[in-house]
mmCIF file of C-alpha atoms and ligand atoms in Angstrom:
data_model
loop_
_atom_site.group_PDB
_atom_site.id
_atom_site.type_symbol
_atom_site.label_atom_id
_atom_site.label_comp_id
_atom_site.label_asym_id
_atom_site.label_seq_id
_atom_site.Cartn_x
_atom_site.Cartn_y
_atom_site.Cartn_z
ATOM 1 C CA UNK A 27 42.083 -122.105 -65.307
ATOM 2 C CA UNK A 28 39.876 -121.491 -68.350
ATOM 3 C CA UNK A 29 37.628 -124.456 -67.482
ATOM 4 C CA UNK A 30 37.372 -123.206 -63.907
ATOM 5 C CA UNK A 31 36.276 -119.767 -65.150
ATOM 6 C CA UNK A 32 33.723 -121.302 -67.484
ATOM 7 C CA UNK A 33 32.166 -123.348 -64.681
ATOM 8 C CA UNK A 34 32.152 -120.326 -62.320
ATOM 9 C CA UNK A 35 30.438 -118.237 -65.002
ATOM 10 C CA UNK A 36 27.782 -120.935 -65.308
ATOM 11 C CA UNK A 37 27.338 -121.208 -61.556
ATOM 12 C CA UNK A 38 26.900 -117.412 -61.200
ATOM 13 C CA UNK A 39 24.672 -117.178 -64.307
ATOM 14 C CA UNK A 40 27.209 -114.660 -65.525
ATOM 15 C CA UNK A 41 28.113 -113.276 -68.930
ATOM 16 C CA UNK A 42 31.732 -112.324 -69.590
ATOM 17 C CA UNK A 43 32.326 -109.201 -71.699
ATOM 18 C CA UNK A 44 35.806 -108.164 -72.830
ATOM 19 C CA UNK A 45 37.085 -105.078 -74.610
ATOM 20 C CA UNK A 46 39.139 -105.579 -77.775
ATOM 21 C CA UNK A 47 42.313 -104.381 -75.959
ATOM 22 C CA UNK A 48 42.163 -107.091 -73.264
ATOM 23 C CA UNK A 49 44.906 -109.765 -73.141
ATOM 24 C CA UNK A 50 44.433 -112.696 -75.595
ATOM 25 C CA UNK A 51 43.730 -115.310 -72.906
ATOM 26 C CA UNK A 52 40.822 -113.170 -71.677
ATOM 27 C CA UNK A 53 39.421 -112.473 -75.141
ATOM 28 C CA UNK A 54 39.555 -116.198 -75.898
ATOM 29 C CA UNK A 55 37.107 -117.131 -73.124
ATOM 30 C CA UNK A 56 34.794 -114.097 -73.193
ATOM 31 C CA UNK A 57 31.193 -114.480 -74.348
ATOM 32 C CA UNK A 58 31.570 -111.262 -76.302
ATOM 33 C CA UNK A 59 34.549 -109.120 -77.284
ATOM 34 C CA UNK A 60 33.903 -105.715 -78.760
ATOM 35 C CA UNK A 61 34.280 -101.966 -78.828
ATOM 36 C CA UNK A 62 32.697 -99.703 -76.224
ATOM 37 C CA UNK A 63 29.433 -99.357 -78.152
ATOM 38 C CA UNK A 64 28.949 -103.080 -78.761
ATOM 39 C CA UNK A 65 29.719 -103.878 -75.122
ATOM 40 C CA UNK A 66 27.243 -101.221 -73.881
ATOM 41 C CA UNK A 67 24.511 -102.558 -76.128
ATOM 42 C CA UNK A 68 25.174 -106.114 -74.957
ATOM 43 C CA UNK A 69 25.150 -104.983 -71.308
ATOM 44 C CA UNK A 70 21.749 -103.360 -71.877
ATOM 45 C CA UNK A 71 20.246 -106.503 -73.387
ATOM 46 C CA UNK A 72 21.628 -109.538 -71.562
ATOM 47 C CA UNK A 73 19.415 -111.583 -69.245
ATOM 48 C CA UNK A 74 22.400 -112.868 -67.241
ATOM 49 C CA UNK A 75 22.347 -112.226 -63.483
ATOM 50 C CA UNK A 76 25.986 -111.134 -63.326
ATOM 51 C CA UNK A 77 28.060 -109.161 -65.842
ATOM 52 C CA UNK A 78 31.772 -109.885 -65.542
ATOM 53 C CA UNK A 79 33.375 -106.903 -67.266
ATOM 54 C CA UNK A 80 36.950 -107.240 -68.496
ATOM 55 C CA UNK A 81 37.816 -103.684 -69.375
ATOM 56 C CA UNK A 82 38.169 -100.487 -67.367
ATOM 57 C CA UNK A 83 36.044 -98.682 -64.764
ATOM 58 C CA UNK A 84 33.968 -96.513 -67.094
ATOM 59 C CA UNK A 85 32.824 -99.599 -69.003
ATOM 60 C CA UNK A 86 31.704 -101.440 -65.861
ATOM 61 C CA UNK A 87 29.969 -98.269 -64.605
ATOM 62 C CA UNK A 88 28.065 -98.002 -67.875
ATOM 63 C CA UNK A 89 26.968 -101.639 -67.547
ATOM 64 C CA UNK A 90 25.740 -100.929 -64.004
ATOM 65 C CA UNK A 91 23.874 -97.822 -65.206
ATOM 66 C CA UNK A 92 22.107 -99.886 -67.854
ATOM 67 C CA UNK A 93 21.431 -102.962 -65.702
ATOM 68 C CA UNK A 94 20.919 -101.885 -62.074
ATOM 69 C CA UNK A 95 19.253 -105.190 -61.206
ATOM 70 C CA UNK A 96 22.377 -107.125 -62.234
ATOM 71 C CA UNK A 97 25.635 -107.432 -60.333
ATOM 72 C CA UNK A 98 28.506 -105.994 -62.357
ATOM 73 C CA UNK A 99 32.017 -107.229 -61.571
ATOM 74 C CA UNK A 100 35.240 -105.503 -62.592
ATOM 75 C CA UNK A 101 37.928 -108.004 -61.503
ATOM 76 C CA UNK A 102 40.442 -105.174 -60.941
ATOM 77 C CA UNK A 103 38.883 -102.079 -59.434
ATOM 78 C CA UNK A 104 42.058 -100.100 -60.123
ATOM 79 C CA UNK A 105 41.709 -100.509 -63.914
ATOM 80 C CA UNK A 106 40.862 -96.940 -64.886
ATOM 81 C CA UNK A 107 41.213 -94.679 -67.903
ATOM 82 C CA UNK A 108 43.507 -91.638 -67.644
ATOM 83 C CA UNK A 109 41.399 -89.763 -70.197
ATOM 84 C CA UNK A 110 38.242 -90.301 -68.124
ATOM 85 C CA UNK A 111 40.010 -88.598 -65.202
ATOM 86 C CA UNK A 112 40.606 -85.461 -67.300
ATOM 87 C CA UNK A 113 37.108 -84.099 -66.675
ATOM 88 C CA UNK A 114 35.360 -83.830 -63.305
ATOM 89 C CA UNK A 115 31.793 -82.649 -62.600
ATOM 90 C CA UNK A 116 33.149 -79.475 -60.924
ATOM 91 C CA UNK A 117 35.331 -78.619 -63.947
ATOM 92 C CA UNK A 118 32.445 -79.246 -66.337
ATOM 93 C CA UNK A 119 30.101 -77.058 -64.271
ATOM 94 C CA UNK A 120 32.639 -74.226 -64.388
ATOM 95 C CA UNK A 121 33.091 -74.520 -68.159
ATOM 96 C CA UNK A 122 29.337 -74.596 -68.788
ATOM 97 C CA UNK A 123 28.908 -71.445 -66.687
ATOM 98 C CA UNK A 124 31.114 -69.595 -69.178
ATOM 99 C CA UNK A 125 29.242 -70.795 -72.307
ATOM 100 C CA UNK A 126 25.802 -70.041 -73.729
ATOM 101 C CA UNK A 127 23.400 -72.952 -73.075
ATOM 102 C CA UNK A 128 24.277 -75.905 -75.307
ATOM 103 C CA UNK A 129 24.108 -79.719 -75.280
ATOM 104 C CA UNK A 130 27.009 -81.690 -73.822
ATOM 105 C CA UNK A 131 28.094 -84.772 -75.773
ATOM 106 C CA UNK A 132 30.184 -86.950 -73.493
ATOM 107 C CA UNK A 133 32.491 -89.672 -74.732
ATOM 108 C CA UNK A 134 31.830 -92.895 -72.807
ATOM 109 C CA UNK A 135 35.468 -92.730 -71.665
ATOM 110 C CA UNK A 136 34.359 -90.583 -68.717
ATOM 111 C CA UNK A 137 33.174 -90.995 -65.133
ATOM 112 C CA UNK A 138 29.525 -91.773 -64.490
ATOM 113 C CA UNK A 139 29.148 -88.449 -62.621
ATOM 114 C CA UNK A 140 30.161 -86.550 -65.759
ATOM 115 C CA UNK A 141 27.771 -88.653 -67.850
ATOM 116 C CA UNK A 142 25.056 -87.654 -65.371
ATOM 117 C CA UNK A 143 25.577 -83.986 -66.386
ATOM 118 C CA UNK A 144 25.432 -84.744 -70.113
ATOM 119 C CA UNK A 145 22.792 -84.511 -72.830
ATOM 120 C CA UNK A 146 23.900 -87.664 -74.602
ATOM 121 C CA UNK A 147 26.917 -89.981 -74.682
ATOM 122 C CA UNK A 148 28.900 -91.120 -77.695
ATOM 123 C CA UNK A 149 31.601 -93.633 -78.513
ATOM 124 C CA UNK A 150 34.264 -93.587 -81.197
ATOM 125 C CA UNK A 151 31.850 -95.615 -83.373
ATOM 126 C CA UNK A 152 28.936 -93.166 -83.341
ATOM 127 C CA UNK A 153 30.229 -89.670 -82.410
ATOM 128 C CA UNK A 154 29.306 -88.107 -85.789
ATOM 129 C CA UNK A 155 25.841 -89.683 -85.768
ATOM 130 C CA UNK A 156 25.258 -88.524 -82.184
ATOM 131 C CA UNK A 157 26.291 -84.931 -82.903
ATOM 132 C CA UNK A 158 24.162 -84.818 -86.068
ATOM 133 C CA UNK A 159 21.158 -86.126 -84.141
ATOM 134 C CA UNK A 160 21.075 -82.937 -82.046
ATOM 135 C CA UNK A 161 19.213 -79.851 -83.206
ATOM 136 C CA UNK A 162 21.623 -77.399 -81.598
ATOM 137 C CA UNK A 163 24.211 -75.713 -83.799
ATOM 138 C CA UNK A 164 26.779 -75.454 -80.965
ATOM 139 C CA UNK A 165 27.851 -78.431 -78.878
ATOM 140 C CA UNK A 166 30.393 -79.038 -76.127
ATOM 141 C CA UNK A 167 32.191 -82.369 -76.476
ATOM 142 C CA UNK A 168 34.071 -83.844 -73.511
ATOM 143 C CA UNK A 169 36.672 -85.070 -72.705
ATOM 144 C CA UNK A 170 38.566 -86.115 -75.870
ATOM 145 C CA UNK A 171 39.759 -83.132 -77.912
ATOM 146 C CA UNK A 172 40.943 -85.406 -80.746
ATOM 147 C CA UNK A 173 37.618 -87.218 -81.143
ATOM 148 C CA UNK A 174 35.871 -83.823 -80.935
ATOM 149 C CA UNK A 175 38.098 -82.307 -83.633
ATOM 150 C CA UNK A 176 37.555 -85.316 -85.863
ATOM 151 C CA UNK A 177 33.780 -85.072 -85.347
ATOM 152 C CA UNK A 178 33.891 -81.308 -86.026
ATOM 153 C CA UNK A 179 35.611 -81.997 -89.347
ATOM 154 C CA UNK A 180 32.638 -84.179 -90.360
ATOM 155 C CA UNK A 181 29.752 -81.863 -89.379
ATOM 156 C CA UNK A 182 28.726 -78.251 -89.944
ATOM 157 C CA UNK A 183 28.144 -77.678 -86.252
ATOM 158 C CA UNK A 184 30.379 -75.607 -84.022
ATOM 159 C CA UNK A 185 32.049 -77.994 -81.598
ATOM 160 C CA UNK A 186 33.552 -76.623 -78.388
ATOM 161 C CA UNK A 187 36.516 -78.736 -77.304
ATOM 162 C CA UNK A 188 37.629 -80.003 -73.913
ATOM 163 C CA UNK A 189 41.366 -80.402 -73.440
ATOM 164 C CA UNK A 190 41.388 -84.139 -72.643
ATOM 165 C CA UNK A 191 43.147 -86.924 -74.526
ATOM 166 C CA UNK A 192 44.258 -90.538 -74.332
ATOM 167 C CA UNK A 193 47.969 -90.474 -73.415
ATOM 168 C CA UNK A 194 48.677 -93.448 -75.702
ATOM 169 C CA UNK A 195 46.768 -92.420 -78.801
ATOM 170 C CA UNK A 196 47.819 -88.793 -78.438
ATOM 171 C CA UNK A 197 51.476 -89.820 -78.336
ATOM 172 C CA UNK A 198 51.485 -91.292 -81.851
ATOM 173 C CA UNK A 199 53.507 -89.003 -84.128
ATOM 174 C CA UNK A 200 53.491 -88.538 -87.928
ATOM 175 C CA UNK A 201 57.145 -89.722 -87.822
ATOM 176 C CA UNK A 202 56.036 -93.028 -86.249
ATOM 177 C CA UNK A 203 53.468 -93.488 -89.004
ATOM 178 C CA UNK A 204 55.877 -92.536 -91.808
ATOM 179 C CA UNK A 205 58.435 -94.978 -90.421
ATOM 180 C CA UNK A 206 55.868 -97.804 -90.321
ATOM 181 C CA UNK A 207 54.698 -96.934 -93.844
ATOM 182 C CA UNK A 208 58.288 -97.087 -95.115
ATOM 183 C CA UNK A 209 58.757 -100.521 -93.544
ATOM 184 C CA UNK A 210 55.420 -101.794 -94.908
ATOM 185 C CA UNK A 211 54.785 -99.849 -98.118
ATOM 186 C CA UNK A 212 51.834 -102.006 -99.222
ATOM 187 C CA UNK A 213 49.984 -101.789 -95.916
ATOM 188 C CA UNK A 214 46.914 -99.608 -95.377
ATOM 189 C CA UNK A 215 46.948 -97.393 -92.281
ATOM 190 C CA UNK A 216 43.991 -97.583 -89.877
ATOM 191 C CA UNK A 217 43.732 -94.980 -87.109
ATOM 192 C CA UNK A 218 41.490 -94.590 -84.064
ATOM 193 C CA UNK A 219 39.782 -91.185 -83.762
ATOM 194 C CA UNK A 220 41.555 -90.662 -80.412
ATOM 195 C CA UNK A 221 44.710 -89.984 -82.473
ATOM 196 C CA UNK A 222 45.735 -86.414 -83.280
ATOM 197 C CA UNK A 223 44.331 -84.679 -86.423
ATOM 198 C CA UNK A 224 47.718 -84.825 -88.190
ATOM 199 C CA UNK A 225 47.672 -88.622 -87.752
ATOM 200 C CA UNK A 226 44.101 -88.971 -89.010
ATOM 201 C CA UNK A 227 45.139 -87.069 -92.152
ATOM 202 C CA UNK A 228 47.543 -89.917 -92.936
ATOM 203 C CA UNK A 229 44.944 -92.660 -92.430
ATOM 204 C CA UNK A 230 43.255 -94.820 -95.048
ATOM 205 C CA UNK A 231 40.534 -95.594 -92.516
ATOM 206 C CA UNK A 232 39.435 -93.969 -89.248
ATOM 207 C CA UNK A 233 37.458 -96.352 -87.076
ATOM 208 C CA UNK A 234 36.576 -97.641 -83.624
ATOM 209 C CA UNK A 235 38.350 -100.808 -82.537
ATOM 210 C CA UNK A 236 35.613 -103.098 -83.909
ATOM 211 C CA UNK A 237 35.324 -100.841 -86.952
ATOM 212 C CA UNK A 238 38.963 -101.710 -87.671
ATOM 213 C CA UNK A 239 38.164 -105.432 -87.610
ATOM 214 C CA UNK A 240 35.328 -104.892 -90.096
ATOM 215 C CA UNK A 241 37.464 -102.655 -92.328
ATOM 216 C CA UNK A 242 40.356 -105.139 -92.423
ATOM 217 C CA UNK A 243 37.999 -108.064 -93.116
ATOM 218 C CA UNK A 244 36.249 -106.272 -95.971
ATOM 219 C CA UNK A 245 39.370 -104.776 -97.552
ATOM 220 C CA UNK A 246 41.229 -106.475 -100.412
ATOM 221 C CA UNK A 247 44.510 -105.407 -98.833
ATOM 222 C CA UNK A 248 46.597 -108.097 -97.146
ATOM 223 C CA UNK A 249 48.439 -105.887 -94.666
ATOM 224 C CA UNK A 250 47.619 -103.050 -92.284
ATOM 225 C CA UNK A 251 49.385 -100.617 -89.974
ATOM 226 C CA UNK A 252 47.343 -100.290 -86.796
ATOM 227 C CA UNK A 253 47.082 -96.867 -85.158
ATOM 228 C CA UNK A 254 45.583 -97.811 -81.838
ATOM 229 C CA UNK A 255 46.456 -99.634 -78.614
ATOM 230 C CA UNK A 256 48.596 -102.668 -79.459
ATOM 231 C CA UNK A 257 46.192 -105.152 -77.848
ATOM 232 C CA UNK A 258 44.158 -104.654 -81.025
ATOM 233 C CA UNK A 259 46.657 -106.707 -83.036
ATOM 234 C CA UNK A 260 45.307 -109.904 -81.472
ATOM 235 C CA UNK A 261 41.601 -109.663 -82.453
ATOM 236 C CA UNK A 262 42.562 -108.275 -85.873
ATOM 237 C CA UNK A 263 44.763 -111.294 -86.611
ATOM 238 C CA UNK A 264 42.229 -113.720 -85.103
ATOM 239 C CA UNK A 265 39.507 -112.405 -87.433
ATOM 240 C CA UNK A 266 41.885 -112.246 -90.427
ATOM 241 C CA UNK A 267 44.424 -115.083 -90.119
ATOM 242 C CA UNK A 268 45.603 -114.614 -93.706
ATOM 243 C CA UNK A 269 46.450 -110.923 -93.281
ATOM 244 C CA UNK A 270 49.320 -109.090 -91.562
ATOM 245 C CA UNK A 271 48.986 -106.358 -88.933
ATOM 246 C CA UNK A 272 51.791 -104.060 -87.768
ATOM 247 C CA UNK A 273 51.699 -101.590 -84.860
ATOM 248 C CA UNK A 274 52.059 -97.917 -85.814
ATOM 249 C CA UNK A 275 54.025 -97.598 -82.575
ATOM 250 C CA UNK A 276 54.891 -100.231 -79.991
ATOM 251 C CA UNK A 277 54.555 -97.524 -77.299
ATOM 252 C CA UNK A 278 50.773 -97.491 -77.572
ATOM 253 C CA UNK A 279 50.204 -99.791 -74.636
ATOM 254 C CA UNK A 280 47.432 -99.006 -72.152
ATOM 255 C CA UNK A 281 48.516 -100.407 -68.769
ATOM 256 C CA UNK A 282 45.006 -100.220 -67.355
ATOM 257 C CA UNK A 283 43.649 -102.470 -70.098
ATOM 258 C CA UNK A 284 46.231 -105.131 -69.151
ATOM 259 C CA UNK A 285 45.615 -105.226 -65.395
ATOM 260 C CA UNK A 286 43.036 -108.030 -65.247
ATOM 261 C CA UNK A 287 44.453 -111.567 -65.126
ATOM 262 C CA UNK A 288 42.753 -114.966 -65.196
ATOM 263 C CA UNK A 289 43.498 -115.225 -61.430
ATOM 264 C CA UNK A 290 41.648 -111.951 -60.838
ATOM 265 C CA UNK A 291 38.668 -113.279 -62.777
ATOM 266 C CA UNK A 292 38.545 -116.485 -60.708
ATOM 267 C CA UNK A 293 38.787 -114.515 -57.455
ATOM 268 C CA UNK A 294 36.121 -112.082 -58.503
ATOM 269 C CA UNK A 295 33.679 -114.798 -59.548
ATOM 270 C CA UNK A 296 34.340 -116.818 -56.388
ATOM 271 C CA UNK A 297 34.012 -113.949 -53.915
ATOM 272 C CA UNK A 298 32.018 -111.340 -55.918
ATOM 273 C CA UNK A 299 34.937 -108.997 -55.221
ATOM 274 C CA UNK A 300 35.126 -105.944 -57.481
ATOM 275 C CA UNK A 301 31.422 -105.168 -57.675
ATOM 276 C CA UNK A 302 30.660 -101.831 -59.335
ATOM 277 C CA UNK A 303 27.406 -100.176 -58.273
ATOM 278 C CA UNK A 304 26.352 -96.677 -59.278
ATOM 279 C CA UNK A 305 24.276 -94.745 -56.708
ATOM 280 C CA UNK A 306 20.700 -94.179 -57.895
ATOM 281 C CA UNK A 307 20.886 -90.349 -57.814
ATOM 282 C CA UNK A 308 23.747 -90.476 -60.343
ATOM 283 C CA UNK A 309 22.518 -93.507 -62.242
ATOM 284 C CA UNK A 310 19.194 -91.964 -63.267
ATOM 285 C CA UNK A 311 20.594 -88.878 -65.077
ATOM 286 C CA UNK A 312 23.524 -90.913 -66.483
ATOM 287 C CA UNK A 313 21.064 -93.492 -67.827
ATOM 288 C CA UNK A 314 19.244 -90.804 -69.817
ATOM 289 C CA UNK A 315 22.470 -89.843 -71.608
ATOM 290 C CA UNK A 316 23.625 -93.426 -72.220
ATOM 291 C CA UNK A 317 20.196 -94.737 -73.222
ATOM 292 C CA UNK A 318 19.681 -91.871 -75.662
ATOM 293 C CA UNK A 319 22.913 -92.915 -77.401
ATOM 294 C CA UNK A 320 21.973 -96.605 -77.444
ATOM 295 C CA UNK A 321 18.484 -95.874 -78.804
ATOM 296 C CA UNK A 322 20.073 -93.887 -81.620
ATOM 297 C CA UNK A 323 22.588 -96.614 -82.443
ATOM 298 C CA UNK A 324 20.146 -99.509 -82.284
ATOM 299 C CA UNK A 325 17.479 -97.749 -84.361
ATOM 300 C CA UNK A 326 19.791 -96.935 -87.287
HETATM 301 P P1 13P B 13 36.570 -98.268 -78.806
HETATM 302 O O1 13P B 13 35.224 -97.828 -78.345
HETATM 303 O O2 13P B 13 36.854 -97.869 -80.221
HETATM 304 O O3 13P B 13 36.746 -99.730 -78.586
HETATM 305 O O4 13P B 13 37.673 -97.500 -77.964
HETATM 306 C C1 13P B 13 37.756 -97.575 -76.570
HETATM 307 C C2 13P B 13 38.999 -97.000 -76.054
HETATM 308 O O5 13P B 13 39.238 -96.949 -74.884
HETATM 309 C C3 13P B 13 39.928 -96.476 -77.022
HETATM 310 O O6 13P B 13 41.095 -96.106 -76.397
HETATM 311 FE FE1 SF4 B 14 41.593 -94.834 -71.770
HETATM 312 FE FE2 SF4 B 14 43.422 -94.603 -73.699
HETATM 313 FE FE3 SF4 B 14 43.371 -96.788 -72.209
HETATM 314 FE FE4 SF4 B 14 41.421 -96.323 -74.013
HETATM 315 S S1 SF4 B 14 43.611 -96.712 -74.425
HETATM 316 S S2 SF4 B 14 41.153 -97.037 -71.898
HETATM 317 S S3 SF4 B 14 41.258 -94.089 -73.839
HETATM 318 S S4 SF4 B 14 43.820 -94.682 -71.517
#
């Protein structure tokens, strides 16, 4: 199966990108695994003709926004992100009508139509940098209230929150973390900024998914409790075979990130099924917001 995928990728002149939460067998054959920011940057720079995106809809949409001349395939079109569905263009318009004029910083975990209404995008890896790059003193951040609260705690700006969240990260409780810490007293605790503020207070490190890999690699510690989606245990262990990684909670499992199978990938590459194409009238304004973020992250 893996050989078949490799030869199909070659035939289609395709690059295969996979998010860090994807199943191990997918990560093992991808050309690049990474967090949302790394995957966006790669999608903006590749000269492949086809981008096979193993992740969820908003990631494939972002790739299509950045590379309209390429064909972007999401092998399972139904792989979404519940947090991205927590803000619609109509809801955002209504909220903005009730606020004084201010920039909108939109987490990439959002639909492309919401990005199209935004000043700039951000990911978990660059949210603080993005907010600090704006001159305005008041900013609306959508849709993740936890990422927005974390960012607010690191800047002097007034951040207006949107009441969205990741159901899996938001469900992690301080009791879960305390229990894991009791079982692994020597382990450091890494948390994703999508976790609640009371969880982040308990963390030794707060980082994006790839930020966690870097932190664990650079740390002298030999064991870590991982406060993010449990798919992350695989790339952490792969990059650090001599270290131990324990889930903060086994319930942090994102079903959408596990939908794509090797069969789906073969089918998609054979038939070009699952193509994601953003209409030009939405792509243009969304590109401004995404490109502004990428320019910031690649210049620093
Ligand atoms: P990262 O950008 O940190 O990889 O996070 C993406 C995501 O969906 C987290 O739930
Ligand atoms: Fe969305 Fe949460 Fe899944 Fe990430 S883990 S894709 S934020 S539902």
